[in-house]
GROMACS .gro file of C-alpha atoms in nm:
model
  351
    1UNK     CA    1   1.919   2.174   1.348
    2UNK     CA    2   1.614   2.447   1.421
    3UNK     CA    3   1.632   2.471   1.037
    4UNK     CA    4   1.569   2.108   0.936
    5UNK     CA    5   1.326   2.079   1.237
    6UNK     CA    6   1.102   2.347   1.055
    7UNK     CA    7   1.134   2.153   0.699
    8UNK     CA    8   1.027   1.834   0.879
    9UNK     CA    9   0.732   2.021   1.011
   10UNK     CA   10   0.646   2.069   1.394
   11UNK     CA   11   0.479   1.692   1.410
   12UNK     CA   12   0.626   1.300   1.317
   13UNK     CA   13   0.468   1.182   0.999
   14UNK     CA   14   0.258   0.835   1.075
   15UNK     CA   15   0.279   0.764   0.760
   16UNK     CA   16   0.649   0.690   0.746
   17UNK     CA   17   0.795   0.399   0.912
   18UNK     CA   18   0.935   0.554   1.170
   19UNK     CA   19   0.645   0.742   1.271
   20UNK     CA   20   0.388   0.439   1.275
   21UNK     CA   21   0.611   0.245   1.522
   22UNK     CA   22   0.686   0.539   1.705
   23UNK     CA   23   0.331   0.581   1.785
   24UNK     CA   24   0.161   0.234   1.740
   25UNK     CA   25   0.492   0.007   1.826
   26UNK     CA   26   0.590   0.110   2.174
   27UNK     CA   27   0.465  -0.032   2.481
   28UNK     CA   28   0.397   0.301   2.660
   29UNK     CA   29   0.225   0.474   2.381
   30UNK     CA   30   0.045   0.147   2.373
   31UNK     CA   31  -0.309   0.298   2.410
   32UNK     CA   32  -0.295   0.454   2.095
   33UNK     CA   33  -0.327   0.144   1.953
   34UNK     CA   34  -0.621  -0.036   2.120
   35UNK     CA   35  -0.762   0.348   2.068
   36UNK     CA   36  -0.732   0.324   1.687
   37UNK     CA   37  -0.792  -0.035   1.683
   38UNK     CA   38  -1.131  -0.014   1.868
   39UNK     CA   39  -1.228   0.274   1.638
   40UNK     CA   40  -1.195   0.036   1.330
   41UNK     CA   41  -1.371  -0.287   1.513
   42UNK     CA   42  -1.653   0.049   1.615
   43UNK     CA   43  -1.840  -0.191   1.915
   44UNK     CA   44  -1.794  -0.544   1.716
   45UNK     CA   45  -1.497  -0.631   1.981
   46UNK     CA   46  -1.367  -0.371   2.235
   47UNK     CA   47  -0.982  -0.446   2.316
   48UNK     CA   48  -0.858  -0.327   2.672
   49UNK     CA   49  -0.490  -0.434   2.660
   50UNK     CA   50  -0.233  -0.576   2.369
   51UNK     CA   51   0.099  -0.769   2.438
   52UNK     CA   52   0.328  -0.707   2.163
   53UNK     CA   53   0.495  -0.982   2.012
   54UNK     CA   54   0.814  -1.079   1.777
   55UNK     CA   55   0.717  -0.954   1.414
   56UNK     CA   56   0.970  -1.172   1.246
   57UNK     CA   57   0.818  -1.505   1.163
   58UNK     CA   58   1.041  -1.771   1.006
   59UNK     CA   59   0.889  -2.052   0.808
   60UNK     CA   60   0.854  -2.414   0.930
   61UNK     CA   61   1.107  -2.546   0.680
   62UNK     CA   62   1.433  -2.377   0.529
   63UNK     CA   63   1.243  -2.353   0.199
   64UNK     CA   64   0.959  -2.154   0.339
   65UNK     CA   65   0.982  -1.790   0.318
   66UNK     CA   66   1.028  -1.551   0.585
   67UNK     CA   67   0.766  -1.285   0.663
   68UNK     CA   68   0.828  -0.928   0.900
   69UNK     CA   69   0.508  -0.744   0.995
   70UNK     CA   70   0.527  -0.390   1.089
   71UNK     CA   71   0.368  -0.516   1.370
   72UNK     CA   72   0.220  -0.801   1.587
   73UNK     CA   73   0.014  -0.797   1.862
   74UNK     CA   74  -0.204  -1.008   2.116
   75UNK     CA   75  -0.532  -0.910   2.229
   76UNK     CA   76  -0.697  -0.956   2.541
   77UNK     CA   77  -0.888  -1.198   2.482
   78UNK     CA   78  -0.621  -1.407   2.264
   79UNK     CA   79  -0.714  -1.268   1.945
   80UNK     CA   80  -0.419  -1.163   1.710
   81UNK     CA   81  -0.388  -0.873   1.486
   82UNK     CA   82  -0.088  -0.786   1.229
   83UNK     CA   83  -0.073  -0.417   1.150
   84UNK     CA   84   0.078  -0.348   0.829
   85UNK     CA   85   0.148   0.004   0.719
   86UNK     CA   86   0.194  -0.020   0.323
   87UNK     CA   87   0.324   0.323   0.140
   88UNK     CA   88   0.375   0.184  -0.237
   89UNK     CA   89   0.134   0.023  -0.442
   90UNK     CA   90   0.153  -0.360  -0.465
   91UNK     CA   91  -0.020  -0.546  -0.679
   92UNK     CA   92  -0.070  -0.868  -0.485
   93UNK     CA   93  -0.129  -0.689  -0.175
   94UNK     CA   94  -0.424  -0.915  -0.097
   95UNK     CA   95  -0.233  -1.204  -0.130
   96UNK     CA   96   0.028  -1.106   0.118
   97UNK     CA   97  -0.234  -1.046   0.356
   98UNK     CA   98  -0.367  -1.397   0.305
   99UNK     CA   99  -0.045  -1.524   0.376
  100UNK     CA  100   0.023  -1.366   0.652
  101UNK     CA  101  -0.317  -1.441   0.843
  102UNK     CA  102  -0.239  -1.796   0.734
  103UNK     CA  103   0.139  -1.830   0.826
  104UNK     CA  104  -0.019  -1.697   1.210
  105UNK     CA  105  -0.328  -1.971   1.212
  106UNK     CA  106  -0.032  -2.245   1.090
  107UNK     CA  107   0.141  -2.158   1.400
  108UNK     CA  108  -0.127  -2.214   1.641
  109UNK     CA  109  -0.153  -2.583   1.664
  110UNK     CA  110   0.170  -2.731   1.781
  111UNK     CA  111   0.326  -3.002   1.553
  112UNK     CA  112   0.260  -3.332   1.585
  113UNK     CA  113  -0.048  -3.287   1.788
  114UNK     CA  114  -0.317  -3.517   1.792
  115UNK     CA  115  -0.698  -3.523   1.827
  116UNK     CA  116  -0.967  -3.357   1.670
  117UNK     CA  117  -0.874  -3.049   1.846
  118UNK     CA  118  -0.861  -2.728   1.595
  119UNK     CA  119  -0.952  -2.448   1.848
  120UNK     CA  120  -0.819  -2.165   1.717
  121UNK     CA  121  -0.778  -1.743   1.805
  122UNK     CA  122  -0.904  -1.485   1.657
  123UNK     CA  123  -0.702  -1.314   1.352
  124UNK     CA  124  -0.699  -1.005   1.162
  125UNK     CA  125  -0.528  -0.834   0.952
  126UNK     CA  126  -0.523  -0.460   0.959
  127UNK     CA  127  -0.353  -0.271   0.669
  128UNK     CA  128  -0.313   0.108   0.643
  129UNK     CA  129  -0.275   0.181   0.260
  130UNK     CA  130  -0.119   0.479   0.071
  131UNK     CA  131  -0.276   0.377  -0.205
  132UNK     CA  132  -0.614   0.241  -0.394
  133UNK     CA  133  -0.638  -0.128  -0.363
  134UNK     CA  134  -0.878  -0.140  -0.640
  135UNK     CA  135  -0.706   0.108  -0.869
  136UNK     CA  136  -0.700  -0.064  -1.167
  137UNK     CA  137  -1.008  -0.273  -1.110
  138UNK     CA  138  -0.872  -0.591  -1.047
  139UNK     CA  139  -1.161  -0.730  -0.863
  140UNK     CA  140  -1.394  -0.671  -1.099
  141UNK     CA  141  -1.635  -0.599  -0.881
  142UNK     CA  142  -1.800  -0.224  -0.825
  143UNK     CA  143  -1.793  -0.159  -0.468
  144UNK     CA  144  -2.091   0.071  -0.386
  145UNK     CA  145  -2.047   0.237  -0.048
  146UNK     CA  146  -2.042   0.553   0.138
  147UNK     CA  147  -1.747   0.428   0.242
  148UNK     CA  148  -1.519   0.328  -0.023
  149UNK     CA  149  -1.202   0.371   0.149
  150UNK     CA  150  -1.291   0.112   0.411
  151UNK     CA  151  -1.267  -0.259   0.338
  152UNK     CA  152  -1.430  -0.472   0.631
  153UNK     CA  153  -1.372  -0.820   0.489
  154UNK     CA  154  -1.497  -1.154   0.666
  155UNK     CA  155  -1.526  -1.515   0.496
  156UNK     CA  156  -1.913  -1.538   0.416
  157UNK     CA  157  -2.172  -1.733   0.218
  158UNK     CA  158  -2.211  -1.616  -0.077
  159UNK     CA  159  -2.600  -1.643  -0.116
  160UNK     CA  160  -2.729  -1.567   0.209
  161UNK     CA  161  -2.422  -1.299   0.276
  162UNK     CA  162  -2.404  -1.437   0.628
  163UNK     CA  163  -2.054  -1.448   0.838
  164UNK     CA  164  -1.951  -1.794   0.779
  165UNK     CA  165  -1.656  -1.778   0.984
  166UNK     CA  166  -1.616  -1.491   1.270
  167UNK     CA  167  -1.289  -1.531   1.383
  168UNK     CA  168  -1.087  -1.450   1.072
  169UNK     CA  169  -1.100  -1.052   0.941
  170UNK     CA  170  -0.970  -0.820   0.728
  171UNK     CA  171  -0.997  -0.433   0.790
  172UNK     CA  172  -0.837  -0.207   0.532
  173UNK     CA  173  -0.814   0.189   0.496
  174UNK     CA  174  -0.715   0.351   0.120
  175UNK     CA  175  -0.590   0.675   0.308
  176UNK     CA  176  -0.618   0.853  -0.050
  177UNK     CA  177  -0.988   0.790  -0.091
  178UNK     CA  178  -1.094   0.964   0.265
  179UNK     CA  179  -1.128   1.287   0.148
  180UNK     CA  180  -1.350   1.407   0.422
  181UNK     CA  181  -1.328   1.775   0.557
  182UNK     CA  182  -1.353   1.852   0.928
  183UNK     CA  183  -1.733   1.874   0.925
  184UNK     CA  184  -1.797   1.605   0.791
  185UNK     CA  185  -1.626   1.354   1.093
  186UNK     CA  186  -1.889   1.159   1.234
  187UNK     CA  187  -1.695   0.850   1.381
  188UNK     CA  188  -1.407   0.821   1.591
  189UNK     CA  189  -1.235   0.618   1.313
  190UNK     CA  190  -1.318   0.937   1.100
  191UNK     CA  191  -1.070   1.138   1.348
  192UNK     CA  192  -0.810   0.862   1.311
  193UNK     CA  193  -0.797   0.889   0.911
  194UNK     CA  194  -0.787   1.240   0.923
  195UNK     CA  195  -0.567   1.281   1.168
  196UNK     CA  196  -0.304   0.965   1.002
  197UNK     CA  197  -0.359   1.168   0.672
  198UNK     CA  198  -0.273   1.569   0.781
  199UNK     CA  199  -0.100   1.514   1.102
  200UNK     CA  200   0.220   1.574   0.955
  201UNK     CA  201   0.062   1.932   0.844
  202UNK     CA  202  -0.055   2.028   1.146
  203UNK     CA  203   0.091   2.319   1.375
  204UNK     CA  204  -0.168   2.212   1.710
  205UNK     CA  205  -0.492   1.963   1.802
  206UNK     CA  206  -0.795   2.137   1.631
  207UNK     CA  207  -1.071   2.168   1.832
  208UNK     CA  208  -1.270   1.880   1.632
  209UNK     CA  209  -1.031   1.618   1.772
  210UNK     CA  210  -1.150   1.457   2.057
  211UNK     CA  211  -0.862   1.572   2.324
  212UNK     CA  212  -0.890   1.279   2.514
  213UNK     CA  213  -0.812   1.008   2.249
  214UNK     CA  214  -0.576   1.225   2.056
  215UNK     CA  215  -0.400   1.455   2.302
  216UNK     CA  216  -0.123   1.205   2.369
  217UNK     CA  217  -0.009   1.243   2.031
  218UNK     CA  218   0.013   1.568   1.973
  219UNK     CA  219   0.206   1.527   2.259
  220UNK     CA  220   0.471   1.280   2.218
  221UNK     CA  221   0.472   1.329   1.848
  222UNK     CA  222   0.621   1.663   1.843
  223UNK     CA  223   0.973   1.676   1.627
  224UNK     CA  224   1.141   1.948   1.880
  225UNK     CA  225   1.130   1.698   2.176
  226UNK     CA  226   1.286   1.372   1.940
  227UNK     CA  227   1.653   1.311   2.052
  228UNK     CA  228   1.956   1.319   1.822
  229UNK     CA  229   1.874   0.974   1.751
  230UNK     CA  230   1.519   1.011   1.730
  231UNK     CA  231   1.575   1.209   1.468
  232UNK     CA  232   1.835   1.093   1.267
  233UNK     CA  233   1.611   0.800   1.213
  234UNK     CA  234   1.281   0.941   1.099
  235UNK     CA  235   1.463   1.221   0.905
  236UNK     CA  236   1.628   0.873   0.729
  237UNK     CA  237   1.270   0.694   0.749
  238UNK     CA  238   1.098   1.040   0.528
  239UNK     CA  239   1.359   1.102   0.288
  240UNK     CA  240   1.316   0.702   0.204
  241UNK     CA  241   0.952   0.729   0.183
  242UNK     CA  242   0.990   1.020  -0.042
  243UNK     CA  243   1.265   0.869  -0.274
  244UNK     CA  244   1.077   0.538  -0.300
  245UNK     CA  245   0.785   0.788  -0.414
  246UNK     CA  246   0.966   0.947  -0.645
  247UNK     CA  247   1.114   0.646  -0.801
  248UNK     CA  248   0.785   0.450  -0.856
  249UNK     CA  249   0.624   0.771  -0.979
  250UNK     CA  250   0.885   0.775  -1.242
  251UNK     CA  251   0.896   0.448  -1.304
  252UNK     CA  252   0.489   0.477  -1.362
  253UNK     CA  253   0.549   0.782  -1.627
  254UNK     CA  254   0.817   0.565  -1.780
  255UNK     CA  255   0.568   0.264  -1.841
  256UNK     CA  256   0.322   0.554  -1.962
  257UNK     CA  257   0.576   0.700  -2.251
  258UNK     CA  258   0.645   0.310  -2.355
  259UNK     CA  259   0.247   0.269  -2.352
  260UNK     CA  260   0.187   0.559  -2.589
  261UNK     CA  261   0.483   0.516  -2.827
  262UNK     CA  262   0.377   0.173  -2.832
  263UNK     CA  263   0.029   0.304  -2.907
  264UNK     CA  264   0.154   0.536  -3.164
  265UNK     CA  265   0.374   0.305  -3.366
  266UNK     CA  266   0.102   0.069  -3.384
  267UNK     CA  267  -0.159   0.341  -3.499
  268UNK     CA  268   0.081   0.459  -3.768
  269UNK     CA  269   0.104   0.096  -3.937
  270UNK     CA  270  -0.232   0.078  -3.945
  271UNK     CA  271  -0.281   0.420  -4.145
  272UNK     CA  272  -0.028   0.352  -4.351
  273UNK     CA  273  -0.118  -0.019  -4.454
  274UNK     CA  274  -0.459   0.105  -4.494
  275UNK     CA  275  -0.357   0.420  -4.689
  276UNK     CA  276  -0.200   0.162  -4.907
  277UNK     CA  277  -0.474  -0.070  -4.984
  278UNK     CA  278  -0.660   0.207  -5.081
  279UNK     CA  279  -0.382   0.357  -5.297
  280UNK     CA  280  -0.347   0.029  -5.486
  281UNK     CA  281  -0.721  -0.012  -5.530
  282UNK     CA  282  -0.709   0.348  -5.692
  283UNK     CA  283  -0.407   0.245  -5.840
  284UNK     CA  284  -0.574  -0.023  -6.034
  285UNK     CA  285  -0.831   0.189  -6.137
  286UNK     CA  286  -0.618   0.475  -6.248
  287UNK     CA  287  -0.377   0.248  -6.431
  288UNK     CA  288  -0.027   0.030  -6.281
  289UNK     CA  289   0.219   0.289  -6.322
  290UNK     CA  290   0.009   0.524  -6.123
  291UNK     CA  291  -0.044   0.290  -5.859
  292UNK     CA  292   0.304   0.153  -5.854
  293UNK     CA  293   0.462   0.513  -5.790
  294UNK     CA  294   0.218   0.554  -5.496
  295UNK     CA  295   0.285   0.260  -5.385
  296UNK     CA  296   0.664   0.286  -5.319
  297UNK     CA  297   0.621   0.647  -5.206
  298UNK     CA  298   0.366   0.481  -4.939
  299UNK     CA  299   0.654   0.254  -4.898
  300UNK     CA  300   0.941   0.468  -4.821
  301UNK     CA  301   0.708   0.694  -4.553
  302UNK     CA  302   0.665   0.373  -4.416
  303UNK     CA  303   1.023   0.279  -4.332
  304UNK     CA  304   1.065   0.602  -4.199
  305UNK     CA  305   0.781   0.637  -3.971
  306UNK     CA  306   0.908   0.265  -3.840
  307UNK     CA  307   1.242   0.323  -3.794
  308UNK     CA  308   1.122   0.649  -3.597
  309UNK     CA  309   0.884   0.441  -3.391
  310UNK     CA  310   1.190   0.168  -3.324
  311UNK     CA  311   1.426   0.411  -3.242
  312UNK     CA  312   1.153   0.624  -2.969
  313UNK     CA  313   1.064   0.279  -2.798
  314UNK     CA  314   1.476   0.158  -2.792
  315UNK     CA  315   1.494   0.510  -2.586
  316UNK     CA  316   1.194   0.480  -2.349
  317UNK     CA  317   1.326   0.073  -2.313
  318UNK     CA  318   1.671   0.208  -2.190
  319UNK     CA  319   1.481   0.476  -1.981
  320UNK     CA  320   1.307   0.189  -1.828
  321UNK     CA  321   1.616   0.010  -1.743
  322UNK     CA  322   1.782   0.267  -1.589
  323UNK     CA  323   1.440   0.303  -1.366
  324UNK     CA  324   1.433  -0.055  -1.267
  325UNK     CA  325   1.811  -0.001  -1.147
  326UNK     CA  326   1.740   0.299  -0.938
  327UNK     CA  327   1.395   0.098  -0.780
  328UNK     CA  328   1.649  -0.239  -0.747
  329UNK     CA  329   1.894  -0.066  -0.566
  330UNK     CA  330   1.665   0.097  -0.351
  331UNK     CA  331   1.566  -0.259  -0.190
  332UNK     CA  332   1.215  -0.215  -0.384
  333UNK     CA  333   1.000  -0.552  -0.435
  334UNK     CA  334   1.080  -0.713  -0.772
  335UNK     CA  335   0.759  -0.759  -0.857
  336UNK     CA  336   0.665  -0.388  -0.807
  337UNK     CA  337   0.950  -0.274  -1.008
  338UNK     CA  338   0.852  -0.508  -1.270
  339UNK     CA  339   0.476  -0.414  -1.302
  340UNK     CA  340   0.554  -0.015  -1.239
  341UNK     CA  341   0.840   0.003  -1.563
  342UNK     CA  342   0.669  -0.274  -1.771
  343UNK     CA  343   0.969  -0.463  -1.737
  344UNK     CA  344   0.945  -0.853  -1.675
  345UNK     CA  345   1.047  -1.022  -1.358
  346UNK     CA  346   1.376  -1.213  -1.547
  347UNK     CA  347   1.477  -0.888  -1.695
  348UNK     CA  348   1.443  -0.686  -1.319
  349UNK     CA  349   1.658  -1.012  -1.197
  350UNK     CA  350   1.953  -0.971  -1.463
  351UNK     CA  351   2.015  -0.551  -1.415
   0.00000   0.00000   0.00000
C-alpha cells in the first residue's frame, strides 16, 4: 500500500473526479467552496454560506433528457451555481452549459402558475476546463486579454457593451492556458488555478499560498490519511482520467494519420494528372507515339500510387474503428468519439 501511496503522490488530484467532490462536494469542507467561488466573483457578489442540493435533474416530460452536474449548490442569497469539472474536450461544451443554466431557470416557476410574476434567482454556471474552449477557433472571434484563460460571460448589448441582464453568468477557467509561475500570483483566484493545476505535484503549502484559505487542503487532501475506501475510489477515479486521456489522445493522432494520408493521396492525383497534361501537350508536340508511351507509363504509376493511397487510408479507417470501440466502451460521449476519430455519429452508433 506505502508503494502505490508514493505513485499517487503525497496529495488528491482536484482534477479527477474524485478529488473535486472530495474537496468542493462535502458539507464540512464546504468553505473551500464559497473560498474559491468568491475568488472567481473577486468583490462582484461575496457568498457566506451554500446549501448543497440534488445534482440529478430529470426532465419535465419522459422525452426530455436527463442532466447530472458535478455539482449544485444554493447561495445565500438564493442565487444558484452548477460547478462542472470537465477533463476531455467537448465540442459543444457551450451548449451544455446553456442547457443546463436553462433546465435550472425552467424549474423555478412552478407549473401552472399564473400572473405576470417571473421573479427569478440568480444563476451561474461555473466550469473548470482541462482543456482550450477556443482551440480550434470556433468562435471566430480573437479574444484579446491578459487573461485568456478566464471567460467572465454575462448577456449584454451588443453596442453599448452594457450588462443587459445581471442575474444570469458564466465563469470559465482553461486550466492549460494559466501558465503563471509563483511570482507572478497577484489574485487570490491566481492561488486557486495554481494550486487546482500542481497540487497533485506538491510535497507541502509553499510559502506563496495564503495559509489561511489554503491550509485546510493541504490538510484534508493528503493520500496517507484516505481510508481503504477513500482510496480505492480515487485510485479508480485517476486511472479513469488517465485512460480516457490516453484514449482521446489516440483517437486525436488517429484522425491526424487519416488527415495526412488523405492529404497525401489527394496531392499525388493532382501531380500526376498534371504531370499528364503536360506529357500529352509535349506529346503532341513531339509526335503521338511519343506521347502515347508516356502517357500509359503516367498511367500505370498512377494505379499504383492509388491503390497505395486506398490501401494506407483502409488501414488508418480500421485503426479508427478499433479507437471508437475502445472510447465506446469506455462510457465516452458519442459525439466526442465521433469528432476525435473522424468517424460519424451513425457509424460510432453501429460498432
Amino acid at each position: 500500500m506505502a508503494k502505490s501511496k508514493r505513485h499517487l503522490g503525497r496529495y488528491v488530484d482536484p482534477r479527477t473526479d474524485f478529488g473535486w467532490k472530495f474537496y468542493f462536494g462535502r458539507e464540512d469542507n464546504k468553505i473551500l467552496l464559497i473560498e474559491f467561488l468568491n475568488s472567481l466573483f473577486h468583490g462582484e457578489k461575496i457568498i457566506s454560506d451554500l446549501r448543497y442540493k440534488p445534482v440529478e435533474q430529470d426532465g419535465d416530460y419522459e422525452e426530455m433528457r436527463r442532466v447530472v452536474f458535478d455539482l449544485h449548490c444554493i447561495g445565500n442569497d438564493g442565487e444558484v451555481f452548477i460547478i462542472e469539472m470537465q477533463q476531455l474536450f467537448q465540442e459543444f461544451f457551450k451548449d451544455r452549459a446553456v442547457y443546463y443554466t436553462s433546465r435550472l431557470i425552467n424549474k423555478q416557476l412552478a407549473r401552472g402558475k399564473k400572473g405576470s410574476d417571473y421573479y427569478l434567482p440568480e444563476v451561474y454556471f461555473i466550469g473548470i476546463l482541462e482543456f482550450d474552449m477556443d482551440r480550434n477557433g470556433s468562435s471566430g472571434i480573437s479574444r484579446v486579454t491578459e487573461r485568456p484563460y478566464f471567460y467572465d460571460v454575462a448577456l449584454c448589448d451588443k453596442l453599448t457593451k452594457e450588462i443587459f441582464y445581471d442575474k444570469l453568468g458564466y465563469k470559465m477557467i482553461s486550466l492549460p492556458l494559466f501558465n503563471k509561475q509563483p511570482e507572478e500570483l497577484k489574485t487570490v483566484m491566481d492561488q486557486w488555478l495554481y494550486l487546482l493545476k500542481h497540487l497533485s505535484t506538491m510535497d507541502r503549502l509553499p510559502s506563496f499560498l495564503d495559509k489561511r484559505i489554503f491550509g485546510l487542503i493541504f490538510e484534508i487532501g493528503e493520500i496517507g490519511k484516505l481510508t481503504e475506501e477513500e482510496l480505492m475510489s480515487y485510485e479508480a477515479s485517476l486511472k479513469h482520467k488517465r485512460d480516457a486521456e490516453s484514449v482521446f489522445n489516440s483517437a486525436l493522432k488517429s484522425g491526424e494519420a487519416l488527415g495526412h494520408a488523405k492529404g497525401l493521396a489527394e496531392g499525388k492525383a493532382k501531380g500526376l494528372a498534371e504531370g499528364k497534361a503536360k506529357g500529352l501537350a509535349e506529346g503532341k508536340a513531339k509526335g503521338l507515339a511519343e506521347g502515347k508511351a508516356k502517357g500509359l507509363a503516367e498511367g500505370k504509376a498512377k494505379g499504383l500510387a492509388e491503390g497505395k493511397a486506398k490501401g494506407l487510408a483502409e488501414g488508418e479507417r480500421k485503426k479508427a474503428l478499433e479507437t471508437a470501440k475502445a472510447f465506446k466502451e469506455m462510457g465516452l460521449p458519442i459525439a466526442d468519439i465521433a469528432k476525435g476519430t473522424g468517424l460519424s455519429v451513425e457509424e460510432v452508433e453501429k460498432l
